[in-house]
XYZ file of C-alpha atoms in Angstrom:
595
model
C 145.991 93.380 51.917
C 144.993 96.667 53.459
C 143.130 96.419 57.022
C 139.622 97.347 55.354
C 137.806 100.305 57.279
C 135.137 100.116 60.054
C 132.014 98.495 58.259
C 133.998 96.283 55.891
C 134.203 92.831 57.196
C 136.892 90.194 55.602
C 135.141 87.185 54.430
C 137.587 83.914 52.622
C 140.016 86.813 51.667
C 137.872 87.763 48.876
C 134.894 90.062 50.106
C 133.653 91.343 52.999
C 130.451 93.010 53.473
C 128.248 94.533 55.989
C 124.049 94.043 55.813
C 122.487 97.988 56.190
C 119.121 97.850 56.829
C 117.136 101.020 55.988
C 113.121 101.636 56.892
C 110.620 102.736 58.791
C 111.460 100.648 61.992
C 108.455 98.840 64.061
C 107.450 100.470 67.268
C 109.796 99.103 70.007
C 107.873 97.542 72.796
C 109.788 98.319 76.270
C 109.458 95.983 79.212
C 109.741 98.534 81.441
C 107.407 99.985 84.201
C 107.692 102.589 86.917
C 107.394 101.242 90.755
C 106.879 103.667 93.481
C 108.129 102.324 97.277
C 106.282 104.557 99.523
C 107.248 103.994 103.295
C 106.932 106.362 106.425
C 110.360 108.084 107.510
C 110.031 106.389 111.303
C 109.552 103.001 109.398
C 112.592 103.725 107.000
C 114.969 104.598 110.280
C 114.525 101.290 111.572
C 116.702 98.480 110.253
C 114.489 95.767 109.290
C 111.875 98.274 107.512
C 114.291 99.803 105.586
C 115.440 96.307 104.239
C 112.332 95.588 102.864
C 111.609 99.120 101.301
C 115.815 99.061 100.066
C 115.194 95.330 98.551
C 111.355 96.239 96.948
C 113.997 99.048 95.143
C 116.596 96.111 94.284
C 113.474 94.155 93.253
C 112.386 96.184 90.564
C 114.773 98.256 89.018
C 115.706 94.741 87.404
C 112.297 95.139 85.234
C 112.007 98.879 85.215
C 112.701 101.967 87.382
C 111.545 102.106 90.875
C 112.003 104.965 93.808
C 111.368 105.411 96.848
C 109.493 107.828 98.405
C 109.124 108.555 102.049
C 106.541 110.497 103.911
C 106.429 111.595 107.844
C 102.965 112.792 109.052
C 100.312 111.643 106.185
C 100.823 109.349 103.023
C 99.276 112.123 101.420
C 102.221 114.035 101.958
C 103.850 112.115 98.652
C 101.462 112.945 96.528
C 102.538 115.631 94.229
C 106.102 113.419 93.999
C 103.854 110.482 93.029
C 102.126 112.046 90.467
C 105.352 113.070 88.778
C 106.541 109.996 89.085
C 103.453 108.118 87.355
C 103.988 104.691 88.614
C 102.294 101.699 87.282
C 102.592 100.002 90.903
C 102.734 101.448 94.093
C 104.246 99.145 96.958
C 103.059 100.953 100.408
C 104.754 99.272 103.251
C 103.665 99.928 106.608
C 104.260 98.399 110.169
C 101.847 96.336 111.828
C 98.628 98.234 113.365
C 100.488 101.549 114.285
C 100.755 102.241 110.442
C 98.524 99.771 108.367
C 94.880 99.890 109.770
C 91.667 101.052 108.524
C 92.042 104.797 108.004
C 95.497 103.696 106.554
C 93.931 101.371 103.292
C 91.327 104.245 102.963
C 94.001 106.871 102.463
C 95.874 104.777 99.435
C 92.872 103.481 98.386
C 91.999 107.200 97.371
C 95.520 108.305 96.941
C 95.751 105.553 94.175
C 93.118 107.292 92.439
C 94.392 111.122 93.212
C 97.860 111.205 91.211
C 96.043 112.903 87.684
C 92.957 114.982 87.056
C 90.403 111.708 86.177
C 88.998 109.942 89.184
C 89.862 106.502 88.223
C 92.835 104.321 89.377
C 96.067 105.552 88.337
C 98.843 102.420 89.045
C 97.778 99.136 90.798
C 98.840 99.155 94.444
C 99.284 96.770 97.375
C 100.109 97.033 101.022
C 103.124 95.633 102.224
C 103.213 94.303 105.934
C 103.839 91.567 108.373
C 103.641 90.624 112.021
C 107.758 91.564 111.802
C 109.982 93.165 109.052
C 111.075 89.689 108.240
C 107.459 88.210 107.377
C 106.978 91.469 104.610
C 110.621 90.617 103.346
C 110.291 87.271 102.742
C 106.668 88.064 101.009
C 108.477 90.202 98.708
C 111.074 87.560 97.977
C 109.144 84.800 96.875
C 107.255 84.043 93.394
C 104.553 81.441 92.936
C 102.191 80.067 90.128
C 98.899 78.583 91.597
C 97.975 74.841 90.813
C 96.734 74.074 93.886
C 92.965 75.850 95.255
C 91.620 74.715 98.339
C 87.967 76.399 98.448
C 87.461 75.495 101.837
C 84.040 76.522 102.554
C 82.527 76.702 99.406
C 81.647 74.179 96.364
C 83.220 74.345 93.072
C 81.376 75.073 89.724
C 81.340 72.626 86.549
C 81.203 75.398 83.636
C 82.451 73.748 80.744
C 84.789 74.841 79.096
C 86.000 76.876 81.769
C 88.679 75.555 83.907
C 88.992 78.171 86.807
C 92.247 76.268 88.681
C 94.897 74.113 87.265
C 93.726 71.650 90.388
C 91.321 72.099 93.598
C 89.220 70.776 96.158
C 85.961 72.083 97.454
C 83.970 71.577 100.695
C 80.737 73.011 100.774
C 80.286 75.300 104.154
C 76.727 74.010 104.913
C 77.527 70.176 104.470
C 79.678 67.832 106.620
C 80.330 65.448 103.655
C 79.700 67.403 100.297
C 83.358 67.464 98.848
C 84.230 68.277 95.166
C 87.261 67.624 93.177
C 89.036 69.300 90.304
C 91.345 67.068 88.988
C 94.395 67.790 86.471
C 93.273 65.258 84.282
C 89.291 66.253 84.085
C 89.329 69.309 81.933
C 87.153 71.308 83.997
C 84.687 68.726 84.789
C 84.006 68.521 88.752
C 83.378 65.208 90.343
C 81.205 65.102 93.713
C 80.690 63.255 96.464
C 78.969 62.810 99.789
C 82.293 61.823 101.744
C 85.359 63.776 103.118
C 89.021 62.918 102.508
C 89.564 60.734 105.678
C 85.995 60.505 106.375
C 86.734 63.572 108.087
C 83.772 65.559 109.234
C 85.601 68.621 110.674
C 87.509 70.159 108.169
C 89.497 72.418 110.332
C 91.513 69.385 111.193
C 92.191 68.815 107.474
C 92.732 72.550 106.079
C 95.035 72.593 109.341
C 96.620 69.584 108.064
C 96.946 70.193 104.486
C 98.259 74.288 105.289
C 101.016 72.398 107.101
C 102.235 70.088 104.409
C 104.815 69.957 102.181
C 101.813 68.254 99.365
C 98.181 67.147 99.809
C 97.828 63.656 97.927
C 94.610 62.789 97.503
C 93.831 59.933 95.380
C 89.783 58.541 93.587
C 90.335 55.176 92.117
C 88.832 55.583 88.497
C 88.342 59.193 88.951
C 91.763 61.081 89.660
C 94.515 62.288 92.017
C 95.604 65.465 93.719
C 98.667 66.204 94.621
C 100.846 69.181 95.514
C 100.975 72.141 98.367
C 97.938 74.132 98.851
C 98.626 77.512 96.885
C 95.795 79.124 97.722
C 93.304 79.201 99.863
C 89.489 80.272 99.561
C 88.008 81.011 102.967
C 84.326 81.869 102.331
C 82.110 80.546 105.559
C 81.670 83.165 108.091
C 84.653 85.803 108.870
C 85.971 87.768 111.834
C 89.264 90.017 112.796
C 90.899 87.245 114.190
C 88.799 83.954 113.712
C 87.366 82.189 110.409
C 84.445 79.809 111.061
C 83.997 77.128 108.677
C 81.014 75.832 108.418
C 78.125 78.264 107.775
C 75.553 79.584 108.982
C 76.379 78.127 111.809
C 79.729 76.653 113.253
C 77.921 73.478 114.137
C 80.454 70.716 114.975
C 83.015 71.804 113.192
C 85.966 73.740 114.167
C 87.721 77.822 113.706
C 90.454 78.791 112.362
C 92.049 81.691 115.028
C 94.992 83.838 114.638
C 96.855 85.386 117.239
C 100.624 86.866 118.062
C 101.293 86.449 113.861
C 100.479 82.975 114.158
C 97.074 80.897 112.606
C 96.177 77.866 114.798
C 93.479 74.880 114.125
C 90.926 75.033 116.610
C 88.711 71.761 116.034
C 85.683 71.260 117.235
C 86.554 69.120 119.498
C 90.639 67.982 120.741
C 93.612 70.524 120.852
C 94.663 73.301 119.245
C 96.731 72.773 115.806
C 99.762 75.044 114.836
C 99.909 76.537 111.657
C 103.501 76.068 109.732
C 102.842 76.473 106.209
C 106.147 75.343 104.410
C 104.875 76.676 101.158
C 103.700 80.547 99.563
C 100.637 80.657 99.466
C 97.492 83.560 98.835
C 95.266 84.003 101.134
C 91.629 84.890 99.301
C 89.112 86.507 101.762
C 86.761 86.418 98.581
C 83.702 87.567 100.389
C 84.335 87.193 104.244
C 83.590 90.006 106.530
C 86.438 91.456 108.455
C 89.504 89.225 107.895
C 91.199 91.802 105.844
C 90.947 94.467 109.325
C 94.263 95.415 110.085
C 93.642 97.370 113.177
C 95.252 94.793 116.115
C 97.973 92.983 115.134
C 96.428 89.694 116.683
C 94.957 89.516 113.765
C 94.169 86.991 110.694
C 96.225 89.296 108.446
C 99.616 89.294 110.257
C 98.981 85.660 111.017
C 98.493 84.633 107.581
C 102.228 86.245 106.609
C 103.434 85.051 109.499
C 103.264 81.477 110.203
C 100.895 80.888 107.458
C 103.477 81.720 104.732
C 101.132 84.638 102.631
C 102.713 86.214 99.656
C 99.768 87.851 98.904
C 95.969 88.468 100.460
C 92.873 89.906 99.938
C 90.164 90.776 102.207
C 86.812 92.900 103.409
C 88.108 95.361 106.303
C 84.751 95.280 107.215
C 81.348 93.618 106.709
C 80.440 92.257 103.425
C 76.803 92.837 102.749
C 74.490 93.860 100.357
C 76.795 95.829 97.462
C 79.734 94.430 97.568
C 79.403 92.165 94.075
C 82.255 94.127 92.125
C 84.853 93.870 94.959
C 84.017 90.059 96.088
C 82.591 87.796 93.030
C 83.906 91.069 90.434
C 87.470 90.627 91.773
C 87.310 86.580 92.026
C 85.384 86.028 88.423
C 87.609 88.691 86.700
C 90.865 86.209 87.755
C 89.578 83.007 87.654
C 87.172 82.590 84.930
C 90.005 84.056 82.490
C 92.431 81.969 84.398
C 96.016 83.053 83.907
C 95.016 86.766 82.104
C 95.235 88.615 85.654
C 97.073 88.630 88.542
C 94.872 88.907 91.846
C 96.234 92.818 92.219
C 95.195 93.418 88.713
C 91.976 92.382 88.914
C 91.287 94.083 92.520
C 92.778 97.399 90.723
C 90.230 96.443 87.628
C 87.460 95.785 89.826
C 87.406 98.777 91.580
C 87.829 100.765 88.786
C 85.036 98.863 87.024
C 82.581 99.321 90.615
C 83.573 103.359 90.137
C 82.224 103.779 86.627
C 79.323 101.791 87.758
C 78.903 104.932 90.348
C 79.691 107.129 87.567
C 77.476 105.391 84.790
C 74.721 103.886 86.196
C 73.575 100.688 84.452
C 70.158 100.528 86.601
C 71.148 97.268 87.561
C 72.973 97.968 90.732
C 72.675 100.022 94.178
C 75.152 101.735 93.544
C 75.266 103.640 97.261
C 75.908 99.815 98.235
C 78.504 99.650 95.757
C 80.105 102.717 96.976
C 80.716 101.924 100.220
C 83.258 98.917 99.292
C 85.768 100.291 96.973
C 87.956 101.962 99.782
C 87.152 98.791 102.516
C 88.955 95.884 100.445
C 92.067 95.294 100.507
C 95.080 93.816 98.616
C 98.604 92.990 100.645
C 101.373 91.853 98.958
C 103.903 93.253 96.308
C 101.222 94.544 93.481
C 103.866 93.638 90.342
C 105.056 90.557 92.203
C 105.817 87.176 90.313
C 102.530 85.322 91.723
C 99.937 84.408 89.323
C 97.337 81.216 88.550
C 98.058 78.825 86.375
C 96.662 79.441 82.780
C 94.699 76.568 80.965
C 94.495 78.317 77.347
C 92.352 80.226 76.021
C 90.186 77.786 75.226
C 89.349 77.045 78.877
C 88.117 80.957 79.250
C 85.186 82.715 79.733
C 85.787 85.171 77.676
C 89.061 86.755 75.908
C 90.394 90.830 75.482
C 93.486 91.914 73.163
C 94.966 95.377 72.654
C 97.013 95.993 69.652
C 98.897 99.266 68.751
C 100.464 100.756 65.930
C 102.565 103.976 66.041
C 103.976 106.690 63.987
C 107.066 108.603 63.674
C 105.161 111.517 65.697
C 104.401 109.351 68.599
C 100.469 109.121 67.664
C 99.522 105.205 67.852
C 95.967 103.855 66.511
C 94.797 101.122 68.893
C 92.769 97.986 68.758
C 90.871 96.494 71.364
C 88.613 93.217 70.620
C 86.350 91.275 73.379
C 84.908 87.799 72.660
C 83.356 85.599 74.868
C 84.560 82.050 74.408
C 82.382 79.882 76.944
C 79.093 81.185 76.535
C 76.626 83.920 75.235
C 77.138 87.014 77.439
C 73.745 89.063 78.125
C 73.302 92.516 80.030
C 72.455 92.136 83.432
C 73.969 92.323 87.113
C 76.187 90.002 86.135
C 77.548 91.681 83.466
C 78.108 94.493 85.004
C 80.436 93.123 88.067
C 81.860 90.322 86.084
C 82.467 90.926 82.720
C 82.046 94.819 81.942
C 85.776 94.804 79.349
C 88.335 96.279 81.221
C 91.525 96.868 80.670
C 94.980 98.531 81.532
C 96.404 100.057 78.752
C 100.203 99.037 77.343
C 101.305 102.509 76.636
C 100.167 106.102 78.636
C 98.692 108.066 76.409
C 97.131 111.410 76.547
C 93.629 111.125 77.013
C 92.632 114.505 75.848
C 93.962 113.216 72.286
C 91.540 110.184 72.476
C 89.936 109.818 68.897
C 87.242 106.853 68.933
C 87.888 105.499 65.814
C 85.371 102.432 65.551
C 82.476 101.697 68.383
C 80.743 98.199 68.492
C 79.342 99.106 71.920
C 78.612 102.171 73.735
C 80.337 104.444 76.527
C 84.408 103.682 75.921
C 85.700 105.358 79.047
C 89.271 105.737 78.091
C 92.254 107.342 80.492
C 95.781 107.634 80.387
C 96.092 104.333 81.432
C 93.217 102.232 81.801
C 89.628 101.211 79.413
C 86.363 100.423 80.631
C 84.085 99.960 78.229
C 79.973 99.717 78.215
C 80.056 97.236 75.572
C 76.145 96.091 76.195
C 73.301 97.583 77.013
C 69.698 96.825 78.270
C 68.293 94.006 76.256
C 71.612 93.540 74.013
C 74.101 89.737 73.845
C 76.840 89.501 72.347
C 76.817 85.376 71.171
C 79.642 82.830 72.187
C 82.494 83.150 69.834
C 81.337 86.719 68.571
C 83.837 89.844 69.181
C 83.233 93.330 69.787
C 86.061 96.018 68.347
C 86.868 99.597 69.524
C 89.660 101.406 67.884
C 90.448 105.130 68.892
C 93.904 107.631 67.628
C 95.592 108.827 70.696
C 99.119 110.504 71.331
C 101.576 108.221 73.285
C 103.108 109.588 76.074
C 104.863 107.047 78.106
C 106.149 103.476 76.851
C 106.853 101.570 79.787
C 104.728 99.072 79.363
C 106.422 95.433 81.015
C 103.990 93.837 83.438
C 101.135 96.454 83.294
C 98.759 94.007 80.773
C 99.437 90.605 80.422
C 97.002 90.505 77.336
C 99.136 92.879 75.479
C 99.845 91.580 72.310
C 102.525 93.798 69.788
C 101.588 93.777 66.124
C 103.841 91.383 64.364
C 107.007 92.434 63.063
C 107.287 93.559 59.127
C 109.889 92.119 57.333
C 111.760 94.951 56.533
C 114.095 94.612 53.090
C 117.160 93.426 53.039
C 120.566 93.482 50.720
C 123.149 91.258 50.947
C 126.462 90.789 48.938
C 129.039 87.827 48.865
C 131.632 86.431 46.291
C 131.438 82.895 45.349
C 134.584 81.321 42.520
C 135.225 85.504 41.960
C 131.414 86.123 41.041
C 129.570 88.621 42.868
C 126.242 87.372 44.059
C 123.742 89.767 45.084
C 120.955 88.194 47.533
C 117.690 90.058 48.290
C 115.207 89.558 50.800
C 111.510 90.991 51.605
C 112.077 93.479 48.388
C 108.278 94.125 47.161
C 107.474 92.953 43.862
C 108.426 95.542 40.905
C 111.642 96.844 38.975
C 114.346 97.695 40.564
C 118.234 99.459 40.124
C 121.637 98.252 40.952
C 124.393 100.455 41.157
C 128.041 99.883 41.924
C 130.390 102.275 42.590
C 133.710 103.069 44.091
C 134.418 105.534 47.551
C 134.481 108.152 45.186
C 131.351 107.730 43.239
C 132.441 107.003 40.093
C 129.982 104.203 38.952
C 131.442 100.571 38.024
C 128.212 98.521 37.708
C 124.211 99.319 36.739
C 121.659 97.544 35.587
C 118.002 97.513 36.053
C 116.639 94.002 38.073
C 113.451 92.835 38.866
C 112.106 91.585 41.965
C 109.377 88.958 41.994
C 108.187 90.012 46.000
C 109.052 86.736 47.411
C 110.851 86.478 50.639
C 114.245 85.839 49.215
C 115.802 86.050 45.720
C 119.329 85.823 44.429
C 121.593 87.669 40.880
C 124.486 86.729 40.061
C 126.450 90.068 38.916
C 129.171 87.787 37.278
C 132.988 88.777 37.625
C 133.479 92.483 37.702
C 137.118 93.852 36.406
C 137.476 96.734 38.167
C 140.179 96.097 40.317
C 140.430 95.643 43.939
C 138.771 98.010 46.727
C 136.072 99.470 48.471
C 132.949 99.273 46.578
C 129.338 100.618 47.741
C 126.597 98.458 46.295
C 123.530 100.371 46.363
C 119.468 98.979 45.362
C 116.875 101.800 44.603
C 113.449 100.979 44.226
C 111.021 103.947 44.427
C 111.850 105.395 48.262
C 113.485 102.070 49.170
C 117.361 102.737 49.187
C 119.486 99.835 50.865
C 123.135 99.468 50.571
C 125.929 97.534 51.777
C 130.007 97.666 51.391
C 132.172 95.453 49.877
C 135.759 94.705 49.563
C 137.308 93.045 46.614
C-alpha cells in the first residue's frame, strides 16, 4: 500500500486517522514570571558576588525569564531599565554594610514602588546578602517548607479552627515556666503548662540548643510529641543591632542571644558562651523586634543569622518598633500565618506594605496613619523574594479566611475577572484589626492595564485595582461580613502581560471546557464514527474524497452526552484518502482516513 501522507496514520492495515480538534481554545495559563537581579558593578567584578548574581540568573530562567541589571553610583540608576523590564521579583544583592544598610533598604523600598505611574508596589523584592558571598549563595540555593515554629518569646494562640504552624513551641517572654505546645496531632488546639522542656528556666540555653540540632524531640505522655529541626524562629522579647534579649521587659535571669563576626552565640545567664551551628535552613522572623533587621555594621544579628545560623530568609524592624507599626509587624505575620500556606513571608511583607500605603491613601479613621507611615520603608525582607520557602499548609479548613481570582479571556486579549473573599474561622467586623490584618489583598495573575479597569460587580466599597495588585475596602464602619459568607468583585480589564507562575499562589484557572471531538476507526470493514462533547441537536456527516466529490451524507443526531458512537456500515468506494467532516451550526470538526 501507498505510504499515506503527513496526517494519515496506519492503524491494523485498514484505517488510519488523525483526531482535529477545532474551537475556541481556553486561555493558556503560563508559569512564567519576570525576575530582575540588580547588583552594583564593584560587587559584580568580584568573583564570589558575581556567582551569586550569575546563579540567581541560572535560578530563575528555569521558571521564567530573569536579567540582570547592574548599577554603579545609585540603585536608582536602573530604574528606567527596570521599569521596562516589569519584573514580578526583584532580587537586590548587596555586600555586607558598605552596600546593604539603612539608606540602602530605603532606596528599594521606594524604588519597588517607582517602576509605573501608581504609587503602589510594583514586583515583590528582597535583599540578598551575607557576612561572605558564600552565606548569600548558599541562601539562594536552598528550599524549605516550615513544620517546625519555635516562638521563642512569645505564647501561642488556640483559635480554632485555625492552625497557624504545621508544629511549634511557645515560651512566653515574661514567664520562666509558661511553655505551650502545638502538636501535629492536636488540630490547632494548644496545650499549656507551667514547666520548661528540661525544667529549664533559661531558655537561651535551649533555643541555643535546639538552633544547633539536627531535630528537637520533645515528647508529653498522653498529650503529644515534637519532633524535627527548628524551621523558623520567632524572636519577639526585646531587640537590638547585635543582641536579642529573651525574656521581657526585663532580661531577668535569663540569658541573650549576641551576634558578632557573622556568627550568633548563646549567652546564658549564667555559664559560657554557646556557638551557634544551625545544620538546618531556617527563617529568621523579627516579627516585631526593634532593630535586628539594621544592617549598618556587619557585627550584626543579620549577617549572623545567614552565617552560622543557616537563614534562607529574614525579616526585621531596621529601627524601633513603636506605636504604628501594626501593618508591617502583626499585618505581615497574620497575613502568612492565619491563612497558613496561601503566602510566602515576601508576599505578604510586599502585601502588607501595600495594604499600610492605601491605609495612608484611604484613611479608615481607625489608624495613625503618620505612625503608619514611618514603617513601610524601615522593614525589611532578605532572602530570594520568589524562592522555594514557604509554611506548611493545613487546608483550607484550618484558615482564617480564604481569597480566589478567576479569569476568563477573549480572543482580543480583554479578560473578565472574579475575585471572592470569605472568612472561614470567624465573623470578620471593621475595626483596627481589619484594617492591618485582613483588608483583601491580592496580587493579580495576569498584568493588565489599569486604565481599562471596568468594575463589573461591587459587594464592598473602594476596589483599588493596578496593573498588578488589588486592595480592596471590602467593609466599612459598622459593617461584618458573617463566618462562611463571601464577598464578590468582578471588573473587564485588557490583559497585558501573562506571566503569571509564582506571583499568586491562590490563583485558580477556570476549568477546562471540553471542547468537541471526532474520531474515526474501522472495526470487521465497518466504519465507526465516535463523538465526544458534541452539544445536543442535529447534526451532518459528510464523506468525501481529496477531491471533494462526496461519498457519504447523512443527517445524525447527537444526544449532548460526553461520548456517543454510529456505525457508518461498510462503504464501497474503494480504497484512499477520505476526509470525514461533522457540521453542526458553526461547529466544523474533521479528521482523515485511509481505507
Amino acid at each position: 500500500m501507498k505510504k499515506p501522507p503527513f496526517g494519515a496514520l496506519k492503524a491494523n492495515n485498514i484505517l488510519g486517522f488523525l483526531c482535529v480538534i477545532l474551537g475556541v481554545s481556553d486561555f493558556a495559563h503560563s508559569m512564567h514570571y519576570n525576575y530582575a537581579v540588580a547588583i552594583s558593578s564593584e560587587a559584580y567584578s568580584q568573583a564570589d558576588w558575581k556567582n551569586v548574581a550569575d546563579s540567581l540568573v541560572r535560578k530563575h530562567e528555569k521558571n521564567g525569564t530573569a536579567k540582570l541589571f547592574t548599577w554603579s553610583s545609585s540603585v536608582n540608576d536602573i530604574k528606567e531599565e527596570l521599569s521596562g523590564f516589569k519584573p514580578d521579583y526583584i532580587g537586590y544583592i548587596a555586600r555586607p554594610a558598605i552596600e546593604c544598610n539603612a539608606a540602602f533598604i530605603v532606596s528599594v523600598s521606594r524604588l519597588s514602588r517607582q517602576l509605573d505611574s501608581d504609587p503602589y508596589g510594583d514586583a515583590v523584592w528582597g535583599i540578598i546578602t551575607g557576612y561572605e558571598a558564600s552565606d548569600a549563595l548558599r541562601a539562594i540555593s536552598e528550599s524549605l517548607t516550615v513544620k517546625t515554629v519555635l516562638a521563642a518569646s512569645a505564647n501561642l494562640s488556640y483559635e480554632p479552627p485555625i492552625r497557624r504552624f504545621y508544629q511549634a513551641l511557645g515560651m512566653t517572654c515574661d514567664s520562666y515556666t509558661k511553655t505551650d505546645y502545638l502538636f501535629p496531632e492536636s488540630e490547632g488546639k494548644v496545650y499549656s503548662e507551667e514547666k520548661r522542656p528540661e525544667n529549664e528556666q533559661d531558655r537561651i540555653i535551649l533555643v541555643s540548643k535546639w538552633l544547633n540540632a539536627e531535630s528537637m524531640s520533645l515528647a508529653i505522655s498522653g498529650k503529644g510529641s515534637i519532633t524535627g529541626p527548628v524551621d523558623c524562629i520567632i524572636t519577639g522579647g526585646h531587640g537590638n543591632v547585635n543582641l536579642w534579649q529573651c525574656h521581657y521587659p526585663e532580661a531577668g535571669t535569663e540569658g541573650y542571644m549576641r551576634s558578632s563576626g557573622g556568627k550568633l552565640f548563646g549567652s546564658p545567664y549564667s555559664g559560657g558562651s554557646i556557638a551557634i551551628a544551625a545544620p538546618t535552613p531556617k527563617i529568621y522572623w523579627c516579627a516585631s523586634n526593634c532593630l535586628m533587621g539594621n544592617p549598618n555594621n556587619k557585627d550584626n544579628v543579620v549577617y549572623a543569622a545567614f552565617g552560622s545560623g543557616h537563614a534562607v530568609q529574614m525579616f526585621g524592624f531596621v529601627n524601633n518598633a513603636s506605636a504604628g507599626d501594626e501593618f508591617m509587624a502583626w499585618g505581615v505575620y497574620d497575613r502568612v500565618t492565619k491563612s497558613a500556606g496561601t503566602y510566602t513571608l515576601p508576599q505578604g511583607f510586599f502585601l502588607s506594605n501595600n495594604n499600610a500605603l492605601f491605609e495612608i491613601n484611604n484613611p479608615s479613621g481607625q489608624m495613625n496613619t503618620r505612625l503608619v507611615e514611618q514603617f513601610m520603608d524601615s522593614t525589611v525582607f532578605y532572602g530570594d523574594p520568589a524562592g522555594d520557602v514557604k509554611f506548611y499548609d493545613p487546608g483550607d479548613s484550618a484558615k482564617a479566611f480564604k481569597s480566589d481570582i478567576t479569569f476568563e479571556q477573549d480572543n482580543s486579549g480583554n479578560a473578565s475577572f472574579t475575585y471572592t473573599f470569605t472568612m472561614v474561622a470567624h465573623d470578620l467586623e471593621f475595626g483596627t484589626g481589619y484594617c492591618y490584618q485582613f483588608r483583601p489583598a491580592s496580587l493579580l495573575p495576569v498584568r493588565i492595564d489599569p486604565s481599562s479597569v471596568e468594575i463589573t460587580k461591587n459587594e464592598g466599597h473602594k476596589a483599588l485595582i493596578t496593573d498588578n495588585l488589588l486592595i480592596w475596602e471590602v467593609l466599612s464602619q459598622g459593617q461584618k461580613l458573617a463566618k462562611g459568607n463571601t464577598k464578590t468583585l468582578q471588573w473587564t480589564a485588557k490583559i497585558t502581560d501573562d506571566k503569571t507562575g509564582k506571583r499568586i499562589k491562590t490563583y485558580s484557572p477556570l476549568p477546562p471546557k471540553k471542547l468537541p471531538k471526532l474520531v474515526a476507526s474501522v472495526k470487521k470493514s465497518e466504519l465507526l464514527i465516535k463523538i465526544k462533547d458534541i452539544p445536543k441537536g442535529s447534526f451532518d456527516l459528510q464523506i468525501t474524497d481529496l477531491n471533494g466529490k462526496l461519498c457519504f451524507q447523512k443527517k445524525l443526531n447527537s444526544a449532548g452526552v460526553h461520548e456517543q458512537s454510529f456505525s457508518i456500515g461498510r462503504l464501497d468506494t474503494g480504497s484512499g484518502i477520505r476526509l470525514i467532516l461533522l457540521v453542526q451550526g458553526g461547529l466544523r470538526l474533521n479528521v482523515t482516513s485511509v481505507q
